[in-house]
Amino acid sequence: MQRGRYLVLVVAGLVVLGSLATTGGYAWYLRSAGYRQACVAYLSECLQLPSDIGRVVPRSRRSREFDDVVVWLPDRRDRALYCRRALVVETPQPHDPEAYEIQLVGGTGEISTRTWLRSDYRVMVESGLRPGFAPGGPQRVTFSEMDLSFDHDGFQAALRHAGGVIWFEGTERGYAKVHCREFNGYTCTEPVFLQAAFAPHHQGIRVDRLELIVPRLPLAIVGLRGLFGPDVRSGTFNGRLLYEERDDGRHVTVSGECLELNLRECTAGLTPRPWRGRCPEITLHELRVHNDRPVRLRFAGVLTGVMLGDILATWGLGEVGGQFALRVGNAELSPAGIEHFVASGQCSDLSLETLTQALGWGRMTGNLRVVVNDLTIENNHLKSLDATMIVDDAVQQPNWVEGKLLRELISRTLEVNLPDVLPERIEYTQLGVKLDVRDEVLHVFGMHGPREKTILTVRLAELEMPLIREPERSFDLSGWFDKLRAQAAERLQRRLRSLPAPADSAYDADAP
């Protein structure tokens, strides 16, 4: 019956890689003696899954080969795995005279919601990983030419010609390294790598660390639509994914680089209107998720050709126009908000008429151009802002501003109440302002006229005259920002309350 015991351990080792998610191959753990049918019966009894073996071939005194081995799911409704050839070779060592290695060549496996139930997956994982730590297990398992497919929770991955190695250090630690050059039908110029460390934990197995490293791949072949919704077809990604199971739960960290993303594809279905524009490059320094909830995001990158109206459509300002480019030097976000954010950029062709109409104080015409030389936010507070806003010269019709809007602006900035004798509309010829914010205290400066202290110049009775000059005092914006921060915190709390409760933070190896 040793032949059957060998075969069970072979299949157990093979399942180790399947349990390590999408990039493995299946390792076998073998002790073999007896006839083929005896092996089949013993294998089926131990795994409690139907099994078949094509033939058993003794190669030498120290090696045996099993060919065409199939393990079926319950009721033989589909194949769980197949291995074309498994070779067991004894490799006696001074410290372990009964040591041996397993070599696997060729095979297929599928882990999917189409064929696997959660109970099936649990049986295969536990039957595969636990024996690897038992006394008398193999010191090393190598495999090659394995074709694997994975389909779970909307994510699909197909790997061809995967190879690698699994090795165990005593009864406490196991390791795996896997490589593959064909992913979802795409031949990579560089291989995809997976490294993992796992160990016994209570009655199950805990993946202490699993790291997936991918070369530059087209996002179209990654298949993110089932996970996130948007059907991203443009752009590429290269980077790493780190998965860890600790006492406080599951940790996932993603980092890498995305190039040439189409923002319309990325935002379709997530925003009221898809955002037009491109993302030439985004460097994702860190996206960390704890028990399925994001806890930290650090990135830097560039956005170009973004239509401001698409972003403001949420607030009914979809027709403001405006096209902007933004360079984010560094961004660090967490559930507490914006820990650090440094950016610069510019926006052109922004419709003042649409913007001022939305404010409700009155209207003015003109196309606004905004240049942000520096925007720095720390711990949800505006640390600094250096920006200029200039209205482009009128081309066909003169620019105008309503009298009631002028009165409102002058009252709020200069604290001067103008009489109600202003015309309903006043033509203006120049409008430009420089904004300088330090620790949420705003200083406003003019940009034309004598000593560049004029903000607005109007035309009255064919004469140009300065109407609004830069104020002598500064403006404390902290109260206004405090209200915004309170509103944002309230919205965040509502969103968190609407999310499903996370799983138990402590890792539970017995959980399905």
XYZ file of C-alpha atoms in Angstrom:
512
model
C 0.000 0.000 0.000
C 3.086 2.231 0.002
C 2.437 2.899 -3.698
C -0.913 4.447 -2.818
C 0.622 6.511 -0.035
C 3.216 7.851 -2.436
C 0.503 8.820 -4.900
C -1.579 10.658 -2.311
C 1.431 12.727 -1.372
C 2.113 13.454 -5.047
C -1.372 14.885 -5.528
C -1.068 16.683 -2.204
C 2.054 18.423 -3.357
C 0.447 19.263 -6.679
C -2.425 20.971 -4.927
C 0.002 23.102 -2.910
C 0.587 25.251 -5.974
C -3.091 25.477 -6.792
C -3.733 26.840 -3.331
C -1.088 29.526 -3.853
C -3.444 31.245 -6.343
C -3.033 31.807 -10.018
C 0.580 31.354 -10.854
C 1.623 27.961 -9.713
C 1.946 24.464 -11.021
C 0.896 21.401 -9.059
C 3.543 19.627 -6.891
C 3.380 15.887 -6.156
C 4.393 14.057 -3.027
C 5.014 10.416 -3.744
C 5.527 7.022 -2.019
C 4.471 4.217 -4.315
C 4.057 0.395 -4.133
C 1.402 -1.983 -5.344
C -0.785 -2.076 -8.343
C -2.357 0.780 -10.237
C -5.900 0.008 -9.103
C -4.790 -0.225 -5.503
C -3.185 3.197 -5.901
C -6.371 4.606 -7.428
C -8.511 3.247 -4.607
C -6.133 4.471 -1.939
C -5.785 7.891 -3.522
C -9.543 8.302 -3.884
C -10.130 7.202 -0.291
C -7.535 9.564 1.183
C -8.558 12.612 -0.826
C -12.235 11.648 -0.806
C -12.272 12.629 -4.466
C -12.563 10.324 -7.493
C -9.178 9.630 -9.102
C -7.680 7.782 -12.091
C -4.141 6.696 -12.979
C -3.121 5.820 -16.530
C -0.160 3.654 -15.557
C 2.586 3.117 -12.997
C 6.128 2.655 -14.360
C 9.037 1.615 -12.076
C 12.042 3.450 -13.551
C 14.768 2.153 -11.227
C 15.372 1.045 -7.688
C 15.335 4.681 -6.642
C 12.636 6.137 -8.926
C 9.071 5.508 -10.088
C 6.835 7.240 -12.601
C 3.077 7.807 -12.568
C 1.479 8.729 -15.910
C -1.851 10.381 -16.756
C -3.107 10.951 -13.223
C -6.512 12.658 -12.887
C -8.220 13.900 -9.726
C -11.922 14.641 -10.193
C -14.285 16.890 -8.308
C -17.155 15.208 -6.402
C -19.518 13.196 -8.610
C -16.893 13.434 -11.387
C -18.578 16.578 -12.626
C -15.256 17.979 -13.803
C -11.505 17.522 -13.475
C -9.791 19.203 -10.556
C -6.308 18.543 -11.914
C -4.295 16.407 -14.315
C -0.604 15.546 -14.477
C 0.954 13.890 -17.522
C 4.051 12.514 -15.781
C 5.237 12.471 -12.169
C 8.669 11.083 -11.329
C 9.743 10.294 -7.751
C 13.490 10.033 -7.189
C 15.129 8.972 -3.930
C 17.956 11.332 -2.919
C 19.481 10.005 0.314
C 21.224 12.626 2.469
C 23.599 12.092 5.422
C 21.053 13.629 7.744
C 18.082 11.960 6.004
C 18.762 8.654 4.248
C 15.129 8.413 3.097
C 15.000 11.844 1.426
C 13.540 12.102 -2.071
C 12.489 14.647 -4.682
C 9.560 14.853 -7.082
C 9.705 15.970 -10.702
C 6.467 16.882 -12.492
C 6.209 17.356 -16.245
C 3.074 18.493 -18.084
C -0.422 18.909 -16.764
C -3.472 21.108 -16.415
C -5.580 22.465 -13.613
C -8.574 24.746 -13.251
C -9.710 26.608 -10.155
C -12.956 28.346 -11.024
C -16.470 29.045 -9.864
C -17.598 27.089 -12.929
C -16.264 23.799 -11.603
C -15.314 24.331 -7.966
C -17.536 24.823 -4.960
C -16.118 26.460 -1.840
C -16.154 23.065 -0.144
C -14.222 21.543 -3.053
C -11.556 24.218 -2.801
C -11.284 23.728 0.960
C -10.790 19.971 0.614
C -8.141 20.339 -2.065
C -6.203 23.043 -0.235
C -6.105 21.206 3.076
C -5.357 17.780 1.576
C -2.588 19.355 -0.500
C -0.774 21.555 1.978
C -0.942 19.726 5.285
C 0.922 16.518 4.228
C 3.819 18.599 2.939
C 4.784 19.361 6.536
C 4.484 15.773 7.759
C 7.633 13.815 8.677
C 8.972 11.910 5.677
C 7.839 14.498 3.167
C 9.847 15.475 0.086
C 12.649 17.955 0.426
C 12.048 19.394 -3.023
C 9.397 19.349 -5.763
C 10.130 20.685 -9.250
C 7.578 21.078 -12.029
C 7.450 22.304 -15.626
C 5.071 22.718 -18.590
C 1.987 23.066 -16.386
C -1.076 24.833 -17.827
C -3.201 26.462 -15.126
C -6.368 28.547 -15.155
C -7.991 30.514 -12.353
C -11.444 32.100 -12.308
C -12.661 33.526 -9.025
C -14.772 36.538 -8.047
C -14.531 38.088 -11.501
C -10.770 37.680 -11.884
C -9.501 35.383 -14.628
C -5.969 34.174 -15.236
C -4.620 31.515 -17.570
C -0.973 30.485 -17.341
C 0.754 28.198 -19.839
C 4.031 26.353 -19.477
C 4.421 27.332 -15.826
C 7.383 25.947 -13.923
C 9.021 26.245 -10.557
C 9.947 24.574 -7.313
C 8.474 23.902 -3.838
C 10.562 22.960 -0.846
C 9.857 22.295 2.831
C 12.111 23.066 5.789
C 11.173 20.514 8.407
C 7.610 20.643 9.657
C 7.442 24.398 10.190
C 7.995 26.237 6.906
C 7.316 25.756 3.216
C 8.379 27.864 0.233
C 7.514 28.095 -3.438
C 8.880 29.847 -6.518
C 6.951 29.866 -9.799
C 7.597 31.429 -13.195
C 5.577 31.687 -16.393
C 5.933 33.514 -19.726
C 2.401 33.243 -21.112
C -0.415 34.963 -19.213
C -4.024 35.073 -20.500
C -2.800 34.272 -23.991
C -0.158 37.016 -23.959
C 3.486 36.054 -24.360
C 5.541 38.195 -21.976
C 8.967 39.488 -22.901
C 9.954 38.810 -19.288
C 8.571 36.074 -17.025
C 5.893 36.480 -14.378
C 7.283 35.468 -10.980
C 5.591 34.247 -7.827
C 7.299 33.626 -4.484
C 5.509 32.342 -1.416
C 6.143 31.248 2.163
C 3.552 29.255 4.094
C 3.299 27.324 7.363
C 0.922 25.141 9.382
C -1.525 27.152 11.457
C -4.064 25.560 13.808
C -5.847 23.004 11.623
C -5.037 24.691 8.317
C -2.332 26.450 6.368
C -1.452 30.137 6.549
C 0.166 31.960 3.641
C 2.615 34.159 5.494
C 3.809 35.897 2.347
C 2.948 35.664 -1.341
C 4.598 38.048 -3.791
C 3.589 38.295 -7.457
C 5.885 40.247 -9.774
C 4.686 41.009 -13.307
C 6.538 42.647 -16.219
C 4.905 45.290 -18.376
C 1.551 43.844 -19.482
C -1.354 45.346 -21.446
C -4.178 46.042 -19.027
C -6.585 44.584 -21.568
C -5.284 41.081 -20.920
C -5.284 41.398 -17.122
C -9.104 41.317 -17.010
C -9.953 43.780 -14.243
C -13.522 44.390 -15.328
C -14.959 41.650 -13.139
C -13.148 43.021 -10.105
C -13.626 46.781 -10.416
C -16.316 47.390 -13.046
C -14.543 49.574 -15.638
C -13.511 47.778 -18.815
C -9.962 49.132 -19.133
C -8.499 48.326 -22.539
C -5.726 50.874 -22.955
C -2.454 51.257 -21.141
C 0.039 48.941 -19.497
C 1.021 47.919 -15.963
C 4.113 46.466 -14.361
C 4.740 45.982 -10.676
C 4.232 43.722 -7.704
C 1.459 42.432 -5.459
C 2.189 41.297 -1.926
C -0.345 39.196 0.013
C 0.188 38.412 3.712
C -1.835 36.623 6.377
C -1.094 37.851 9.902
C -2.705 37.556 13.313
C -4.738 40.719 12.631
C -6.031 39.514 9.253
C -5.210 39.747 5.547
C -2.906 42.410 4.123
C -2.540 43.212 0.419
C -0.016 45.728 -0.937
C 0.172 46.717 -4.609
C 2.856 48.870 -6.225
C 3.944 49.526 -9.777
C 3.574 51.776 -12.797
C 0.732 52.403 -15.249
C 1.329 54.083 -18.606
C -0.996 55.609 -21.217
C -4.323 55.075 -19.487
C -7.540 56.316 -21.077
C -9.471 58.103 -18.319
C -12.787 57.530 -20.083
C -12.290 53.775 -19.711
C -11.119 54.048 -16.100
C -14.085 56.145 -14.938
C -16.943 54.741 -17.050
C -19.709 53.616 -14.709
C -18.016 55.111 -11.638
C -18.847 58.783 -12.257
C -21.957 60.525 -13.637
C -19.999 61.284 -16.785
C -16.845 59.446 -17.955
C -13.791 61.667 -17.672
C -12.139 62.559 -20.946
C -8.374 62.771 -20.938
C -5.231 60.715 -20.641
C -2.929 59.535 -17.911
C 0.504 59.247 -19.519
C 2.053 57.869 -16.340
C 1.079 56.998 -12.800
C 3.560 55.603 -10.301
C 1.752 53.660 -7.609
C 4.132 53.711 -4.661
C 1.771 51.846 -2.357
C -1.838 50.719 -2.245
C -2.402 48.885 1.010
C -5.585 46.978 1.856
C -6.370 45.402 5.246
C -9.222 42.889 5.438
C -10.606 44.099 2.080
C -10.572 47.793 3.083
C -8.071 50.340 1.704
C -5.918 51.842 4.439
C -3.226 53.736 2.511
C -2.555 55.077 -0.980
C 0.665 56.739 -2.153
C 1.162 57.760 -5.776
C 2.562 60.315 -8.202
C 1.780 60.969 -11.840
C 0.483 63.128 -14.662
C -3.004 63.813 -16.060
C -3.449 65.637 -19.375
C -6.368 66.792 -21.500
C -8.840 66.340 -18.638
C -12.156 68.154 -19.134
C -13.030 69.973 -15.928
C -16.726 69.863 -16.777
C -16.651 66.055 -16.640
C -15.355 66.166 -13.050
C -17.748 68.917 -11.945
C -20.773 67.213 -13.515
C -21.491 65.685 -10.092
C -22.327 69.214 -8.854
C -24.303 70.212 -11.956
C -21.398 72.086 -13.564
C -20.896 69.828 -16.546
C -20.987 72.706 -19.040
C -18.214 74.851 -17.567
C -15.747 73.518 -20.123
C -12.125 73.902 -19.203
C -9.283 71.569 -19.973
C -6.534 70.992 -17.455
C -3.263 69.181 -16.947
C -2.081 68.186 -13.481
C 1.242 66.862 -12.230
C 1.061 65.179 -8.836
C 4.510 65.170 -7.277
C 3.472 63.180 -4.224
C 0.148 62.057 -2.768
C -0.463 60.128 0.450
C -4.065 59.292 1.337
C -5.610 57.282 4.168
C -9.058 56.824 5.740
C -8.240 59.929 7.806
C -8.012 61.962 4.594
C -5.110 63.655 2.798
C -1.907 63.169 4.743
C 0.284 64.786 2.098
C -0.391 66.131 -1.396
C 1.872 68.197 -3.649
C 0.793 69.145 -7.175
C 0.998 71.753 -9.901
C -0.911 72.298 -13.125
C -2.993 74.573 -15.277
C -6.509 74.880 -16.660
C -7.716 76.871 -19.674
C -11.032 77.815 -21.329
C -13.029 77.722 -18.096
C -16.430 79.388 -18.526
C -16.968 82.084 -15.910
C -20.597 82.493 -16.916
C -21.439 78.913 -15.998
C -19.428 79.042 -12.781
C -20.861 82.324 -11.506
C -24.395 81.323 -12.411
C -23.976 78.229 -10.228
C -22.811 80.414 -7.306
C -26.063 82.392 -7.443
C -24.539 85.839 -6.763
C -24.859 87.055 -10.335
C -23.168 86.385 -13.664
C -20.100 87.431 -15.605
C -18.673 86.285 -18.928
C -15.149 85.404 -19.955
C -12.813 82.436 -20.327
C -10.672 81.903 -17.262
C -7.133 80.545 -17.309
C -5.752 79.137 -14.039
C -2.107 78.295 -13.346
C -1.230 76.490 -10.105
C 2.477 76.703 -9.388
C 2.197 74.973 -6.042
C -0.537 73.210 -4.124
C 0.451 71.533 -0.862
C -1.941 69.850 1.581
C -0.826 68.281 4.863
C -3.099 66.410 7.258
C -6.231 67.791 5.541
C -5.027 71.379 5.923
C -4.075 73.657 3.038
C -0.428 74.286 3.740
C 0.311 76.436 0.698
C -1.165 77.588 -2.607
C 0.488 79.704 -5.280
C -1.890 80.317 -8.179
C -2.888 82.917 -10.745
C -6.258 83.398 -12.438
C -6.486 85.507 -15.596
C -9.413 86.122 -17.937
C -8.378 85.931 -21.593
C -9.032 88.985 -23.764
C -12.473 89.076 -25.377
C -12.490 88.078 -29.055
C -15.958 88.866 -30.454
C -18.197 90.307 -27.749
C -16.911 92.394 -24.790
C -16.788 90.671 -21.418
C -19.281 91.933 -18.850
C -20.157 91.480 -15.210
C -23.504 92.048 -13.501
C -23.694 94.857 -10.970
C -25.077 92.655 -8.210
C -22.129 90.266 -8.557
C -19.708 93.177 -8.251
C -21.412 94.409 -5.106
C -21.254 90.929 -3.580
C -17.565 90.442 -4.406
C -16.498 93.881 -3.143
C -18.555 93.455 0.017
C -16.932 90.094 0.773
C -13.337 91.033 -0.113
C -13.045 94.728 0.734
C -15.926 94.901 3.220
C -17.258 97.920 1.334
C -20.967 98.195 0.491
C -21.470 99.806 -2.921
C -24.655 101.766 -3.630
C -27.383 100.175 -5.713
C -26.738 102.580 -8.584
C -24.385 100.334 -10.529
C -25.605 99.422 -14.024
C -27.174 96.028 -14.476
C -24.180 95.029 -16.601
C -20.712 96.551 -16.702
C -18.139 95.877 -19.397
C -14.709 94.934 -18.096
C -11.434 94.863 -19.999
C -8.974 93.181 -17.628
C -9.332 90.700 -14.791
C -6.408 88.966 -13.123
C -5.603 87.923 -9.587
C -2.800 86.137 -7.799
C -3.633 83.958 -4.810
C -1.130 83.110 -2.116
C -2.176 80.870 0.775
C -0.034 79.978 3.786
C -1.557 77.794 6.500
C -5.087 78.588 5.282
C -4.540 82.354 5.375
C -5.201 83.901 1.954
C -3.420 86.910 0.471
C -4.851 88.396 -2.744
C -2.749 90.416 -5.199
C -3.534 92.304 -8.367
C -1.803 91.693 -11.695
C -2.105 94.875 -13.778
C -2.345 98.659 -13.508
C -0.013 100.911 -11.542
C 2.397 98.813 -9.455
C 0.323 95.773 -10.525
C -2.163 96.288 -7.717
C -5.335 96.241 -9.829
C -7.538 93.146 -10.012
C -10.458 94.385 -12.180
C -10.583 97.186 -14.741
C -13.991 98.188 -16.171
C -15.163 100.476 -18.932
C -17.635 103.197 -18.067
C -18.641 105.918 -20.560
C -15.825 104.802 -22.884
C -13.293 105.274 -20.112
C -11.267 102.481 -18.511
C -10.880 102.719 -14.796
C -9.665 100.348 -12.048
C -12.598 99.151 -9.979
C -11.172 96.503 -7.661
C -7.685 96.785 -6.205
C -5.861 94.220 -4.157
C -7.047 94.284 -0.539
C -4.671 95.405 2.179
C -5.691 92.677 4.559
C -5.489 88.874 4.477
C -8.364 86.400 4.797
C -8.484 83.544 7.304
C -9.996 80.547 5.485
C -9.714 78.084 8.360
C -13.368 78.450 9.410
C -14.589 77.735 5.879
C -12.216 74.758 5.586
C -13.329 73.474 8.988
C -16.882 73.232 7.636
C -15.664 71.383 4.555
C -13.637 68.984 6.696
C -16.636 68.305 8.926
C -18.845 67.620 5.910
C -16.213 65.312 4.394
C -15.859 63.412 7.687
C -19.627 62.980 7.903
C -19.802 61.645 4.338
C -16.950 59.239 5.096
C -18.681 57.919 8.196
C -21.907 57.363 6.242
C -19.954 55.479 3.582
C -18.171 53.308 6.164
C -21.472 52.489 7.863
C -22.914 51.406 4.504
C -20.058 48.968 3.840
C -20.457 45.328 4.894
C -18.733 44.433 8.121
C -15.209 43.083 7.558
C -14.344 39.519 8.364
C -12.879 38.635 11.738
C -9.579 40.495 11.943
C -7.799 37.494 13.400
C -6.828 34.903 10.807
C -9.098 31.895 11.052
C -7.665 28.885 9.304
C -10.917 26.991 9.725
C -12.979 29.623 7.896
C -14.256 28.463 4.475
